[in-house]
Phi, psi and omega in degrees: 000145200248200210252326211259000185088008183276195194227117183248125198229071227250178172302317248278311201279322163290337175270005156267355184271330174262013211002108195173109176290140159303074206272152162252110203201065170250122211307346163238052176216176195285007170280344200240332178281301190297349202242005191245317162313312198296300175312326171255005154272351176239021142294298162343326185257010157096043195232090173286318184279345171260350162306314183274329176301314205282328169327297189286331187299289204299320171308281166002299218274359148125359168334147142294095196313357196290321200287327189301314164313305207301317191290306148030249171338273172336287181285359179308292172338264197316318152226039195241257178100200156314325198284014161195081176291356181244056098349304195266354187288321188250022166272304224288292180316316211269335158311308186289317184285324200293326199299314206281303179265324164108193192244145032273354184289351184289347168329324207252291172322307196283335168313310187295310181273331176329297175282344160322279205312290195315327171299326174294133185289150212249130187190121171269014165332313160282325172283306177333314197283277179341324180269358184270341202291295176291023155279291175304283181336299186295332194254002207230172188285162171280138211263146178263146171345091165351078180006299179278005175252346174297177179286127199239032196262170177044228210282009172301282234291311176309337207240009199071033194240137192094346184267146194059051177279190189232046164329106188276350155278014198264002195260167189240098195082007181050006178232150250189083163312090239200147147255158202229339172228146167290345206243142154292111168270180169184110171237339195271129174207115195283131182259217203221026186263134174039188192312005200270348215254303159337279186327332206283302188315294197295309214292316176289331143300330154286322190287336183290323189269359180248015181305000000 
């Protein structure tokens, strides 16, 4: 208290009154940008422990568990990928339980996909085919439906769509040598890291039989 009667009311006095640290931590300013980046480069760099450090600061200081799951989830995607598909089964879960039960236990679910996720062999594989799928949409003419993949039900049928499709369980190995675009696309290109490494073996083996 000061000499004119006021109250000097400082962080230092507010984390001893609620015996709690004080984190500077604002959810619309760079503290909240910066720690949220750390946090999904170093799971990205394969760090479960500064992952989970930069995590519990954003719990601490009052994070929504929800953005923390959403990022999760994302990078489960994005850079996890086919090389652990199931990284996003248990980002997806771990999304789920936190809504459903709240906090602080949702803290102990999101811990759980954290380290998975940050642990998991790693490939953007999927993701890379998507921004290339959607480039050609934006730069290239737009390819129109093949005949036999349109819908040939009520005046399709009359117009020929649907005729000579290929029903691929109809098949040996279920698979069928077929075209799915008029134009040849390849946008997926698999790497050879965790189950992603499967995913690579069948494909180039169907793409040698579907040149």
């Amino acid at each position: 208290k000061s000499k004119d009667g006021s109250i000097n009311f400082t962080l230092e006095a507010a984390s001893e009154s609620i015996q709690k640290k004080v984190i500077l931590y604002d959810k619309d300013e760079d503290g909240h940008y910066d720690t949220a980046s750390a946090f999904i480069k170093s799971m990205r760099g394969s760090d479960p422990d500064a992952a989970l450090y930069w995590m519990a600061k954003m719990l601490y200081a009052g994070e929504d568990p929800r953005f923390i799951a959403r990022r999760i989830c994302i990078l489960a995607a994005e850079d996890v990928g086919n090389a652990d598909p199931l990284a996003l089964v248990l980002a997806n879960a771990a999304l789920q339980i936190s809504e459903f039960v709240g906090m602080p236990e949702a803290r102990i679910p999101l811990a759980q996909a954290c380290i998975y996720v940050s642990c998991a062999p790693k490939s953007n594989a999927g993701y890379l085919a998507i921004e290339k799928a959607y480039q050609a949409i934006e730069s290239q003419k737009v390819q129109e439906v093949p005949d036999h993949l349109k819908d040939g039900t009520l005046d399709g049928d009359a117009l020929g769509h649907g005729k000579d499709y290929k029903y691929a369980h109809n098949y040996e190995g279920h698979f069928v040598k077929q075209k799915y675009t008029r134009k040849k696309v390849r946008y997926y290109e698999p790497t050879e890291i965790g189950y992603e490494a499967k995913i690579k073996q069948r494909l180039e083996k169907l793409r040698k039989i579907n040149k």
